[in-house]
Amino acid sequence: MTGPVLEVRELVVEFLSEDGPLRAVDGVSLSIGRGEIVGLVGESGAGKTLTSEAILGLIRCPPGRVRGEVRFRGRNLLALPEREMARIRGKEIAMIFQNPAASLNPVFRVGDQLVEALGLHLEGGRGTLRRRAVEILARVGIPAAARRAHDYPHQFSGGMAQRVMIGMGVACVPRLLIADEPTTALDVTIQAQILRLLRELVKERGVSVLFTTHDLGTAHEICDRVVVMYAGQEMESAPSDDFFHRPAHPYTRRLLESLPGADGEIRDIPGEVPSLIGPPPGCRFHPRCDFATAECRARRPDAHAVEGEHRVRCYHPLGAP
Ligand SMILES: Nc1ncnc2c1ncn2[C@@H]1O[C@H](COP(=O)(O)OP(=O)(O)OP(=O)(O)O)[C@@H](O)[C@H]1O
Ligand code: SF4
Ligand SMILES: [Mg+2]
């Protein structure tokens, strides 16, 4: 297939707060090719989860308002009726949520929930689906998987529930997997196992992945391309090698410089993330930027290509002549 599997254009997610409109996602554009893993990174509150939820049509409107375009295999998902979106969710696009406890149904056994998810996609009787469900649980590192399939979600620890969620997400081999901080709560051995599983899915089945993470080390390890968000906007998107070795946006450079070392976790960088109600005019990063000029303070920069697929929302990209 040619062209991107997913193309998001000028996505806006807005809420009405008591103090005025809160634009939590403000004009985000990004694309994901077939078999590509795209990382979505940025500080807490940047709008990563809302972007993911908006793609899947999961923002409740009202109180939220969503605008823009989310093209998936040529169709604008934002214009589809909920009935059709429900068919796409879980089958063609699966999501692993940041909070697994909110996503597993507490009143059904874990194995039964997996069998149901598998039934959307696979042919076969209940016995076959059950065996496959147990295989998936084992593959995401649940010990004694056959026995644990009879347990309810509350009998799993947070990390195990997260692994079950990952199993559910990959069970149907979706075309697009949206994984929101899928490995953050897991210890390093399990994390490595999950990353391996995702890579296999991508390589063997051509699944595309939008991978949200706080952890730039993980993004470096697994992503083909990285998009960084700041205060509701995508500031830079680039192939991983460019992103980590030749960042063009001053914010990306600050993020990379603020990495404390081995763990790769994003820590807060000096200065404050602006309020999303009445954010600074012009470039949202200008109050924290060493390179800000009058132009930066006056007008919002648009994203543009600095080279090939390397795009940046900045008037004075680093490394530019
Ligand atoms: N339903 C809502 N109503 C109003 N504001 C919201 C709502 N949901 C999220 N927000 C705000 O939107 C902003 C972006 O939230 P989001 O959850 O997308 O951030 P994030 O980048 O995923 O952060 P984290 O890394 O902490 O998960 C935050 O400031 C959040 O408080
Ligand atoms: S547009 Fe200006 S303020 Fe914004 S990041 Fe670029 S140089 Fe800094
Ligand atoms: Mg989030």
CSV table of C-alpha atoms and ligand atoms in Angstrom, one decimal:
chain,number,residue,atom,x,y,z
A,1,MET,CA,0.0,0.0,0.0
A,2,THR,CA,1.3,3.5,-0.8
A,3,GLY,CA,0.8,6.5,1.4
A,4,PRO,CA,0.4,6.7,5.1
A,5,VAL,CA,-1.9,4.4,7.1
A,6,LEU,CA,-2.8,7.3,9.3
A,7,GLU,CA,-2.7,11.0,8.5
A,8,VAL,CA,-3.7,13.5,11.1
A,9,ARG,CA,-4.2,17.1,9.9
A,10,GLU,CA,-4.7,20.1,12.1
A,11,LEU,CA,-6.3,18.2,15.0
A,12,VAL,CA,-7.8,20.4,17.7
A,13,VAL,CA,-9.2,19.2,21.0
A,14,GLU,CA,-10.9,21.9,23.1
A,15,PHE,CA,-12.7,21.9,26.4
A,16,LEU,CA,-14.8,24.6,27.9
A,17,SER,CA,-13.5,25.4,31.4
A,18,GLU,CA,-14.8,27.9,33.9
A,19,ASP,CA,-11.9,30.2,33.0
A,20,GLY,CA,-12.5,30.0,29.2
A,21,PRO,CA,-11.7,27.6,26.4
A,22,LEU,CA,-8.9,25.2,27.1
A,23,ARG,CA,-7.3,24.1,23.8
A,24,ALA,CA,-5.4,21.0,24.9
A,25,VAL,CA,-4.5,19.9,21.3
A,26,ASP,CA,-3.9,22.8,19.0
A,27,GLY,CA,-3.4,22.0,15.3
A,28,VAL,CA,-1.5,18.7,15.5
A,29,SER,CA,-0.5,17.1,12.3
A,30,LEU,CA,1.3,13.7,12.0
A,31,SER,CA,1.4,10.7,9.8
A,32,ILE,CA,2.3,7.0,10.2
A,33,GLY,CA,3.3,4.7,7.4
A,34,ARG,CA,2.7,1.0,7.0
A,35,GLY,CA,4.9,-1.0,9.4
A,36,GLU,CA,6.2,2.2,11.0
A,37,ILE,CA,6.6,2.9,14.7
A,38,VAL,CA,6.1,6.5,15.4
A,39,GLY,CA,6.9,7.8,18.9
A,40,LEU,CA,4.8,10.6,20.5
A,41,VAL,CA,6.9,12.2,23.3
A,42,GLY,CA,6.7,15.3,25.5
A,43,GLU,CA,6.3,16.4,29.0
A,44,SER,CA,3.3,15.6,31.1
A,45,GLY,CA,0.2,17.5,30.0
A,46,ALA,CA,1.5,18.1,26.4
A,47,GLY,CA,-1.6,16.5,24.9
A,48,LYS,CA,-0.3,13.0,24.0
A,49,THR,CA,-3.2,11.0,25.4
A,50,LEU,CA,-5.8,13.4,24.1
A,51,THR,CA,-4.3,13.2,20.6
A,52,SER,CA,-4.5,9.4,20.8
A,53,GLU,CA,-8.0,9.4,22.1
A,54,ALA,CA,-9.2,11.9,19.5
A,55,ILE,CA,-7.8,9.7,16.7
A,56,LEU,CA,-10.0,6.8,18.0
A,57,GLY,CA,-13.0,9.1,18.5
A,58,LEU,CA,-13.0,8.6,22.3
A,59,ILE,CA,-13.3,12.2,23.4
A,60,ARG,CA,-16.8,12.9,24.6
A,61,CYS,CA,-18.3,15.8,22.8
A,62,PRO,CA,-19.6,17.8,24.7
A,63,PRO,CA,-17.8,18.6,27.0
A,64,GLY,CA,-14.9,18.3,24.4
A,65,ARG,CA,-14.9,19.6,20.9
A,66,VAL,CA,-12.7,17.9,18.2
A,67,ARG,CA,-11.8,19.4,14.8
A,68,GLY,CA,-9.4,18.6,12.0
A,69,GLU,CA,-9.0,15.5,10.0
A,70,VAL,CA,-8.0,12.0,11.0
A,71,ARG,CA,-7.5,10.0,7.7
A,72,PHE,CA,-7.2,6.3,8.2
A,73,ARG,CA,-6.8,4.4,5.0
A,74,GLY,CA,-8.3,7.3,3.1
A,75,ARG,CA,-11.4,7.9,5.3
A,76,ASN,CA,-11.8,10.8,7.7
A,77,LEU,CA,-12.6,9.1,11.0
A,78,LEU,CA,-13.8,12.3,12.6
A,79,ALA,CA,-16.7,12.3,10.0
A,80,LEU,CA,-17.8,8.7,10.6
A,81,PRO,CA,-20.9,7.9,12.6
A,82,GLU,CA,-20.2,6.2,15.9
A,83,ARG,CA,-21.6,2.9,14.6
A,84,GLU,CA,-18.8,2.7,12.0
A,85,MET,CA,-16.2,3.8,14.4
A,86,ALA,CA,-17.2,1.0,16.8
A,87,ARG,CA,-16.4,-1.4,14.0
A,88,ILE,CA,-13.0,0.1,13.4
A,89,ARG,CA,-12.0,0.2,17.1
A,90,GLY,CA,-10.4,-2.9,18.4
A,91,LYS,CA,-10.4,-4.5,15.0
A,92,GLU,CA,-8.5,-2.2,12.6
A,93,ILE,CA,-7.3,0.2,15.2
A,94,ALA,CA,-6.5,-1.0,18.7
A,95,MET,CA,-5.5,1.1,21.7
A,96,ILE,CA,-3.5,0.1,24.7
A,97,PHE,CA,-4.5,2.7,27.4
A,98,GLN,CA,-2.3,4.4,29.9
A,99,ASN,CA,-4.6,3.2,32.7
A,100,PRO,CA,-5.3,-0.5,32.3
A,101,ALA,CA,-7.6,-0.7,35.3
A,102,ALA,CA,-10.1,1.5,33.5
A,103,SER,CA,-10.0,-0.6,30.3
A,104,LEU,CA,-10.5,-4.2,31.5
A,105,ASN,CA,-14.0,-5.0,32.5
A,106,PRO,CA,-13.9,-6.0,36.2
A,107,VAL,CA,-16.9,-8.4,36.0
A,108,PHE,CA,-15.5,-10.7,33.3
A,109,ARG,CA,-12.6,-13.2,33.6
A,110,VAL,CA,-9.5,-12.1,31.8
A,111,GLY,CA,-9.4,-15.1,29.5
A,112,ASP,CA,-13.1,-14.5,28.4
A,113,GLN,CA,-12.3,-10.9,27.6
A,114,LEU,CA,-9.4,-12.0,25.4
A,115,VAL,CA,-11.5,-14.7,23.7
A,116,GLU,CA,-14.2,-12.0,22.9
A,117,ALA,CA,-11.5,-9.7,21.4
A,118,LEU,CA,-10.1,-12.5,19.4
A,119,GLY,CA,-13.6,-13.5,18.1
A,120,LEU,CA,-13.8,-10.2,16.3
A,121,HIS,CA,-11.0,-11.2,14.1
A,122,LEU,CA,-10.3,-14.9,14.1
A,123,GLU,CA,-12.4,-17.8,12.8
A,124,GLY,CA,-12.7,-20.8,15.0
A,125,GLY,CA,-14.6,-22.4,17.8
A,126,ARG,CA,-14.3,-21.3,21.4
A,127,GLY,CA,-11.7,-24.0,22.1
A,128,THR,CA,-9.4,-22.6,19.4
A,129,LEU,CA,-9.9,-19.0,20.6
A,130,ARG,CA,-9.3,-20.1,24.2
A,131,ARG,CA,-5.9,-21.7,23.3
A,132,ARG,CA,-4.9,-18.6,21.4
A,133,ALA,CA,-5.9,-16.4,24.3
A,134,VAL,CA,-3.7,-18.5,26.6
A,135,GLU,CA,-0.8,-18.3,24.1
A,136,ILE,CA,-1.1,-14.5,24.1
A,137,LEU,CA,-1.1,-14.3,27.9
A,138,ALA,CA,2.1,-16.4,27.9
A,139,ARG,CA,3.6,-14.2,25.2
A,140,VAL,CA,3.2,-11.0,27.2
A,141,GLY,CA,4.8,-12.7,30.2
A,142,ILE,CA,1.9,-13.9,32.4
A,143,PRO,CA,3.2,-16.9,34.3
A,144,ALA,CA,0.9,-20.0,34.5
A,145,ALA,CA,-1.2,-18.4,31.7
A,146,ALA,CA,-3.7,-21.2,31.4
A,147,ARG,CA,-4.7,-20.9,35.1
A,148,ARG,CA,-4.5,-17.1,35.2
A,149,ALA,CA,-7.0,-16.9,32.2
A,150,HIS,CA,-9.7,-17.9,34.7
A,151,ASP,CA,-8.9,-14.9,37.0
A,152,TYR,CA,-10.7,-11.6,37.2
A,153,PRO,CA,-8.8,-8.3,36.5
A,154,HIS,CA,-8.7,-7.4,40.3
A,155,GLN,CA,-6.6,-10.5,40.8
A,156,PHE,CA,-3.8,-9.1,38.6
A,157,SER,CA,-1.2,-6.6,39.8
A,158,GLY,CA,-1.1,-3.2,37.9
A,159,GLY,CA,1.9,-4.4,35.8
A,160,MET,CA,0.2,-7.7,34.9
A,161,ALA,CA,-3.1,-5.9,34.0
A,162,GLN,CA,-1.0,-3.7,31.7
A,163,ARG,CA,0.4,-6.8,30.0
A,164,VAL,CA,-3.1,-8.2,29.6
A,165,MET,CA,-4.1,-4.9,27.9
A,166,ILE,CA,-1.1,-5.2,25.6
A,167,GLY,CA,-2.2,-8.8,24.8
A,168,MET,CA,-5.7,-7.6,24.0
A,169,GLY,CA,-4.3,-4.8,21.9
A,170,VAL,CA,-2.2,-7.1,19.7
A,171,ALA,CA,-4.6,-10.1,19.8
A,172,CYS,CA,-6.4,-9.0,16.6
A,173,VAL,CA,-3.4,-7.9,14.7
A,174,PRO,CA,-4.8,-4.5,14.0
A,175,ARG,CA,-3.6,-2.3,11.2
A,176,LEU,CA,-2.8,0.5,13.6
A,177,LEU,CA,-2.0,0.1,17.3
A,178,ILE,CA,-2.1,3.1,19.5
A,179,ALA,CA,-0.1,2.4,22.6
A,180,ASP,CA,-0.3,5.0,25.3
A,181,GLU,CA,2.7,4.6,27.7
A,182,PRO,CA,2.4,0.8,27.3
A,183,THR,CA,5.6,-0.1,29.1
A,184,THR,CA,6.0,2.7,31.7
A,185,ALA,CA,4.6,0.7,34.6
A,186,LEU,CA,6.6,-2.4,33.8
A,187,ASP,CA,9.9,-3.6,35.1
A,188,VAL,CA,12.8,-3.7,32.6
A,189,THR,CA,12.7,-7.4,31.8
A,190,ILE,CA,9.0,-7.4,31.0
A,191,GLN,CA,9.5,-4.1,29.2
A,192,ALA,CA,12.1,-5.6,26.9
A,193,GLN,CA,9.8,-8.6,26.2
A,194,ILE,CA,6.9,-6.3,25.3
A,195,LEU,CA,9.1,-4.2,23.0
A,196,ARG,CA,10.2,-7.4,21.3
A,197,LEU,CA,6.6,-8.4,20.8
A,198,LEU,CA,5.7,-5.1,19.2
A,199,ARG,CA,8.7,-5.2,16.9
A,200,GLU,CA,7.7,-8.8,15.8
A,201,LEU,CA,4.2,-7.6,15.0
A,202,VAL,CA,5.5,-4.8,13.0
A,203,LYS,CA,8.0,-6.9,11.1
A,204,GLU,CA,5.8,-10.0,10.5
A,205,ARG,CA,2.4,-8.4,10.1
A,206,GLY,CA,3.1,-4.8,8.9
A,207,VAL,CA,1.2,-3.3,11.9
A,208,SER,CA,1.8,0.4,12.3
A,209,VAL,CA,2.2,1.8,15.8
A,210,LEU,CA,1.7,5.2,17.5
A,211,PHE,CA,3.8,4.8,20.6
A,212,THR,CA,3.4,7.4,23.4
A,213,THR,CA,6.1,7.5,26.0
A,214,HIS,CA,7.8,9.7,28.6
A,215,ASP,CA,10.9,7.6,28.1
A,216,LEU,CA,13.1,8.9,25.4
A,217,GLY,CA,15.4,5.8,25.9
A,218,THR,CA,12.5,3.5,24.9
A,219,ALA,CA,11.6,5.8,22.0
A,220,HIS,CA,15.2,5.7,20.8
A,221,GLU,CA,15.1,1.9,21.0
A,222,ILE,CA,11.9,1.2,19.2
A,223,CYS,CA,10.7,4.1,17.1
A,224,ASP,CA,11.4,4.7,13.4
A,225,ARG,CA,10.3,8.3,13.8
A,226,VAL,CA,9.6,10.6,16.7
A,227,VAL,CA,7.1,13.4,17.1
A,228,VAL,CA,7.5,15.8,20.1
A,229,MET,CA,4.6,17.7,21.5
A,230,TYR,CA,4.7,20.8,23.7
A,231,ALA,CA,1.7,22.5,25.2
A,232,GLY,CA,-0.7,20.9,22.7
A,233,GLN,CA,1.3,21.3,19.5
A,234,GLU,CA,3.7,19.1,17.7
A,235,MET,CA,7.0,21.0,17.6
A,236,GLU,CA,9.2,18.6,15.7
A,237,SER,CA,8.9,15.3,13.8
A,238,ALA,CA,11.9,13.5,12.4
A,239,PRO,CA,13.4,10.1,11.7
A,240,SER,CA,14.8,8.8,15.0
A,241,ASP,CA,18.4,9.3,14.0
A,242,ASP,CA,17.8,13.0,13.1
A,243,PHE,CA,15.6,13.5,16.2
A,244,PHE,CA,18.2,12.2,18.6
A,245,HIS,CA,21.4,13.4,16.9
A,246,ARG,CA,20.4,16.5,14.9
A,247,PRO,CA,17.4,18.0,16.7
A,248,ALA,CA,16.3,21.2,15.0
A,249,HIS,CA,13.8,22.6,17.5
A,250,PRO,CA,15.1,24.4,20.6
A,251,TYR,CA,12.6,22.5,22.8
A,252,THR,CA,13.8,19.1,21.5
A,253,ARG,CA,17.3,20.1,22.2
A,254,ARG,CA,16.4,21.1,25.8
A,255,LEU,CA,14.6,17.9,26.3
A,256,LEU,CA,17.5,15.8,25.2
A,257,GLU,CA,19.9,18.0,27.3
A,258,SER,CA,17.7,17.5,30.4
A,259,LEU,CA,18.0,13.7,30.2
A,260,PRO,CA,19.7,12.7,33.4
A,261,GLY,CA,21.5,9.7,32.0
A,262,ALA,CA,20.8,6.0,31.8
A,263,ASP,CA,17.1,5.8,32.5
A,264,GLY,CA,16.0,8.1,29.6
A,265,GLU,CA,13.0,9.5,31.5
A,266,ILE,CA,11.9,13.0,30.5
A,267,ARG,CA,12.3,15.3,33.5
A,268,ASP,CA,10.8,18.8,33.7
A,269,ILE,CA,13.0,21.3,32.1
A,270,PRO,CA,13.6,24.8,33.6
A,271,GLY,CA,10.8,27.3,33.3
A,272,GLU,CA,7.1,26.5,33.3
A,273,VAL,CA,4.8,24.8,30.8
A,274,PRO,CA,2.3,27.5,29.8
A,275,SER,CA,-1.3,27.4,30.7
A,276,LEU,CA,-3.5,26.0,27.9
A,277,ILE,CA,-6.1,28.6,28.7
A,278,GLY,CA,-4.8,31.8,27.1
A,279,PRO,CA,-1.3,30.4,26.2
A,280,PRO,CA,1.5,32.8,25.2
A,281,PRO,CA,1.0,34.4,21.8
A,282,GLY,CA,3.3,33.5,19.0
A,283,CYS,CA,5.4,30.4,19.6
A,284,ARG,CA,4.2,28.6,22.8
A,285,PHE,CA,7.8,27.9,23.7
A,286,HIS,CA,9.1,31.5,23.5
A,287,PRO,CA,9.1,32.2,27.2
A,288,ARG,CA,11.6,29.4,27.7
A,289,CYS,CA,13.5,29.7,24.5
A,290,ASP,CA,17.1,31.1,24.3
A,291,PHE,CA,16.6,32.0,20.7
A,292,ALA,CA,13.3,33.9,20.8
A,293,THR,CA,12.9,37.0,18.6
A,294,ALA,CA,10.2,39.5,18.2
A,295,GLU,CA,8.7,37.4,15.4
A,296,CYS,CA,8.5,34.4,17.7
A,297,ARG,CA,6.6,36.4,20.3
A,298,ALA,CA,4.2,37.8,17.7
A,299,ARG,CA,3.1,35.0,15.4
A,300,ARG,CA,2.5,31.3,15.7
A,301,PRO,CA,5.1,29.4,13.6
A,302,ASP,CA,3.7,26.8,11.2
A,303,ALA,CA,5.4,23.4,10.9
A,304,HIS,CA,7.6,23.2,7.8
A,305,ALA,CA,10.2,20.7,6.4
A,306,VAL,CA,13.8,21.4,7.2
A,307,GLU,CA,14.9,18.3,5.2
A,308,GLY,CA,13.0,15.4,3.8
A,309,GLU,CA,10.7,14.1,6.5
A,310,HIS,CA,12.3,16.3,9.2
A,311,ARG,CA,9.7,18.9,10.1
A,312,VAL,CA,9.8,21.6,12.7
A,313,ARG,CA,7.5,24.3,14.0
A,314,CYS,CA,10.1,27.1,14.6
A,315,TYR,CA,11.2,30.3,12.9
A,316,HIS,CA,14.9,29.7,13.7
A,317,PRO,CA,15.6,25.9,13.6
A,318,LEU,CA,18.9,24.9,15.0
A,319,GLY,CA,21.5,23.9,12.4
A,320,ALA,CA,19.8,25.9,9.7
A,321,PRO,CA,22.1,28.1,7.6
B,1,LIG,N1,-11.6,16.1,30.0
B,1,LIG,C1,-10.7,17.1,30.1
B,1,LIG,N2,-11.2,18.4,30.4
B,1,LIG,C2,-10.3,19.4,30.5
B,1,LIG,N3,-9.0,19.3,30.4
B,1,LIG,C3,-8.5,18.1,30.1
B,1,LIG,C4,-9.3,16.9,29.9
B,1,LIG,N4,-8.5,15.9,29.6
B,1,LIG,C5,-7.3,16.3,29.6
B,1,LIG,N5,-7.2,17.7,29.9
B,1,LIG,C6,-6.0,18.5,29.9
B,1,LIG,O1,-5.4,18.5,28.7
B,1,LIG,C7,-4.0,18.5,28.8
B,1,LIG,C8,-3.4,17.4,28.1
B,1,LIG,O2,-3.7,16.1,28.7
B,1,LIG,P1,-3.1,14.7,28.2
B,1,LIG,O3,-3.7,13.7,29.1
B,1,LIG,O4,-3.4,14.5,26.7
B,1,LIG,O5,-1.6,14.9,28.5
B,1,LIG,P2,-0.4,13.8,28.3
B,1,LIG,O6,0.6,14.5,27.3
B,1,LIG,O7,-0.9,12.5,27.9
B,1,LIG,O8,0.3,13.8,29.7
B,1,LIG,P3,0.9,12.6,30.5
B,1,LIG,O9,2.3,12.4,30.0
B,1,LIG,O10,0.9,13.1,32.0
B,1,LIG,O11,0.1,11.4,30.3
B,1,LIG,C9,-3.7,18.4,30.3
B,1,LIG,O12,-3.4,19.8,30.8
B,1,LIG,C10,-5.0,17.9,30.9
B,1,LIG,O13,-5.2,18.5,32.2
B,2,SF4,S1,9.9,29.9,17.0
B,2,SF4,FE1,11.3,31.2,18.2
B,2,SF4,S2,10.7,31.0,20.3
B,2,SF4,FE2,9.8,29.3,19.2
B,2,SF4,S3,11.3,27.6,19.4
B,2,SF4,FE3,11.8,28.7,17.5
B,2,SF4,S4,13.3,30.2,18.1
B,2,SF4,FE4,12.4,29.5,20.0
B,3,MG,MG,-0.9,10.7,28.8
